[in-house]
Coordinates of C-alpha atoms in Angstrom, one line a residue:
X1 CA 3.2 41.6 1.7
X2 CA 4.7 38.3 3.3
X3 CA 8.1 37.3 2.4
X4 CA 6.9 33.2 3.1
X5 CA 6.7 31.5 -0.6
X6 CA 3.6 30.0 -1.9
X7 CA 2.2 26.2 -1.1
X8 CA 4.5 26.0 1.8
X9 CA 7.8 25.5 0.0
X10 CA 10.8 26.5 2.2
X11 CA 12.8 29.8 1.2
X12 CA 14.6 29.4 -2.2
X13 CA 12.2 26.8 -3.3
X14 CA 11.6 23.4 -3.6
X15 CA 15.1 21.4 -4.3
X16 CA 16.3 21.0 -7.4
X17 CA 13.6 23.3 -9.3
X18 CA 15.1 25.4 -11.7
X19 CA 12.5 27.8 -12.8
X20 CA 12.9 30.4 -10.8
X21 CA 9.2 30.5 -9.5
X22 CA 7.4 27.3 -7.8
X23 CA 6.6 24.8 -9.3
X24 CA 2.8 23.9 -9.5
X25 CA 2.2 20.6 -7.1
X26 CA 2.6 17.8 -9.1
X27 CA 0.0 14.5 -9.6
X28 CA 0.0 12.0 -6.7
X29 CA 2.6 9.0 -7.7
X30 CA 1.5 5.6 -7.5
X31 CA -0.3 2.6 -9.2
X32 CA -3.1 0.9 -7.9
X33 CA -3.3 -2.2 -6.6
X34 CA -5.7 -4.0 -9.4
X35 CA -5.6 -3.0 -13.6
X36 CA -2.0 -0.9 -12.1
X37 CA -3.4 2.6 -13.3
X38 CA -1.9 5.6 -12.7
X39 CA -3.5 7.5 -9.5
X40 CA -4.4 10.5 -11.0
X41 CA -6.6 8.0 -14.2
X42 CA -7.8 5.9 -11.4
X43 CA -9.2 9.5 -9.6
X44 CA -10.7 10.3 -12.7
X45 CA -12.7 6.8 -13.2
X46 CA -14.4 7.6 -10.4
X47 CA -16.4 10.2 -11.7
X48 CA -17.2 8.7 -15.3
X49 CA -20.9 9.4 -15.5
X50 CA -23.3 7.4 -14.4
X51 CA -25.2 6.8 -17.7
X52 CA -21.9 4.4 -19.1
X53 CA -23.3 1.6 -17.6
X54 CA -22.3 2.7 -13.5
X55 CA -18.6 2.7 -14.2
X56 CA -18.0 4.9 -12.0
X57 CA -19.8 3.3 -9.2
X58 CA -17.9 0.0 -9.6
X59 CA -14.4 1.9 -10.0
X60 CA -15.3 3.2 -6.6
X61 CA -16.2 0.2 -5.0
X62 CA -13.5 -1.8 -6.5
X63 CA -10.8 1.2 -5.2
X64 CA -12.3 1.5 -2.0
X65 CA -12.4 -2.7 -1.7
X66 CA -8.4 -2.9 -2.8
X67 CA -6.7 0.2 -2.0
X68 CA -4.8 0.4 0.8
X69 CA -5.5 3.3 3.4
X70 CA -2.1 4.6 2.5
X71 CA -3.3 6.0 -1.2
X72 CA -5.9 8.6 0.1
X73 CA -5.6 10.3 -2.9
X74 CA -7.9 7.1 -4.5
X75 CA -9.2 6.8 -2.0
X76 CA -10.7 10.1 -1.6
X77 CA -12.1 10.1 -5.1
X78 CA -13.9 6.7 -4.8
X79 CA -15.5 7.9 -1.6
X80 CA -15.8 11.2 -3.3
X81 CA -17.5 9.6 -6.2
X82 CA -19.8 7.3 -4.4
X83 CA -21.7 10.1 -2.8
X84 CA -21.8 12.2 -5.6
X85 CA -23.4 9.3 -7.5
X86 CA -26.2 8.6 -4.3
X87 CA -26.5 12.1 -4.3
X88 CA -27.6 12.2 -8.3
X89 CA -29.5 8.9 -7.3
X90 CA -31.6 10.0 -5.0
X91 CA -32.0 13.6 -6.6
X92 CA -33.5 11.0 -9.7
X93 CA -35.7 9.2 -7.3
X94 CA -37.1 12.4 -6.1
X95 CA -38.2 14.1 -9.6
X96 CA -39.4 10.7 -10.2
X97 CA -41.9 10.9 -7.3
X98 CA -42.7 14.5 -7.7
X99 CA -43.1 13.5 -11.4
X100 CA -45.8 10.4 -10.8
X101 CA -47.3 12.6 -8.1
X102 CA -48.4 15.4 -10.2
X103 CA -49.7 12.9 -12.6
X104 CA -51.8 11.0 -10.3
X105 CA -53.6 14.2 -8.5
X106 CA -53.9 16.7 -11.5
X107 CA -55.4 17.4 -14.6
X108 CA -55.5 19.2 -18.0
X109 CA -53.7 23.0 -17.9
X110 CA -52.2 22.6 -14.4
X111 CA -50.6 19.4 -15.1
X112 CA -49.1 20.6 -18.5
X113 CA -47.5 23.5 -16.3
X114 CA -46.3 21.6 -13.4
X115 CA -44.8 19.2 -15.7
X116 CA -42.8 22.1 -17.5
X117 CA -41.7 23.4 -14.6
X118 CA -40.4 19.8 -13.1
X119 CA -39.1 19.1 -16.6
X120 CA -37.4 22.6 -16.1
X121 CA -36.0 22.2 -12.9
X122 CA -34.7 18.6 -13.7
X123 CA -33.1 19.6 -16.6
X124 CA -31.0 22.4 -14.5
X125 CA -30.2 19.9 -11.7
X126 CA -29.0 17.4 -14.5
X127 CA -26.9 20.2 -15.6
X128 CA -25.5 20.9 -12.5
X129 CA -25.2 17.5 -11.7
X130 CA -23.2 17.2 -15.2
X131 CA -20.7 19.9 -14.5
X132 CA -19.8 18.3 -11.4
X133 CA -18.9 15.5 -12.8
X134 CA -16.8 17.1 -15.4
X135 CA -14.8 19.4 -12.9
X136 CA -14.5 16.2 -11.0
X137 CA -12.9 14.5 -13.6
X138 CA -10.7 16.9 -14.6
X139 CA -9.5 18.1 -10.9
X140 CA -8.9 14.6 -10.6
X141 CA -6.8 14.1 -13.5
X142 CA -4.4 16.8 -12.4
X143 CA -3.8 15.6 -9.0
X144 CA -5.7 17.5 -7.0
X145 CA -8.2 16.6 -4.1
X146 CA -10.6 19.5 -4.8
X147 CA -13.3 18.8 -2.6
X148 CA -17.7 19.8 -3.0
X149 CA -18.6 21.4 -0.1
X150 CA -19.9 18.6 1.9
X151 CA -19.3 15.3 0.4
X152 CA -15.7 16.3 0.2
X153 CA -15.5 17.0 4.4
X154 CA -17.0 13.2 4.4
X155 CA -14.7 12.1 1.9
X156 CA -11.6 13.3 3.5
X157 CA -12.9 12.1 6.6
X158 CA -13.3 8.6 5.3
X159 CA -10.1 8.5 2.9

């Protein structure tokens, strides 16, 4: 086992911390530019889900259009939550296509099965899509850049 301390804190801790562990990293400081939120509440309006009217969608554009490049943490989330959201819009406009498809070529038994399994496999995908949102929000909230696997590379690229 290593004698180096967890996160990268120097031996006998971060200064001033009194705990006698480490502390665990703390929420980005900060207000934005416009409506002078908190960083970690403007992270999280990123993600609000898309069905409240594309909140989330403007809070991205309007933190990517004001924020400086010096608040990545914002930054990263608006990027973040702009792909996430063309990624659950173009996911839409695929079962939508798939969806009208079936309609137009089949009939009778098969269609009522290959619309139950669409409407099956759009409901999990919705699901998924959900959660993600949710941890998003809430990783968000905390402070911490928690990244999907490859809209977060893009993201941190782009912050």
């Amino acid at each position: 086992m290593s004698n180096q301390p967890p996160n990268g804190y120097p031996p006998g801790g971060p200064q001033g911390y009194q705990g006698g562990g480490y502390p665990p990293p703390s929420a980005p400081t900060g207000k934005t530019k416009v409506m002078n939120l908190d960083y970690n509440v403007a992270g999280l309006l990123c993600y609000m889900l898309p069905c409240l009217c594309l909140a989330d969608l403007i809070f991205c554009i309007l933190w990517l259009a004001t924020e400086p490049k010096e608040s990545r943490f914002v930054r990263f989330h608006a990027i973040q939550g702009l792909l996430l959201f063309g990624l659950g819009f173009v996911v839409g406009i695929i079962f939508q296509i798939l969806g009208t498809g079936m309609a137009v070529t089949t009939s009778g038994v098969v269609e009522a099965g290959g619309f139950g399994l669409l409407l099956l496999v759009r409901l999990v995908v919705g699901v998924a899509l959900l959660a993600l949102y949710i941890i998003c929000m809430i990783k968000a909230y905390q402070g911490q850049m928690w990244k999907l696997p490859i809209i977060g590379d893009i993201a941190e690229k782009n912050a």
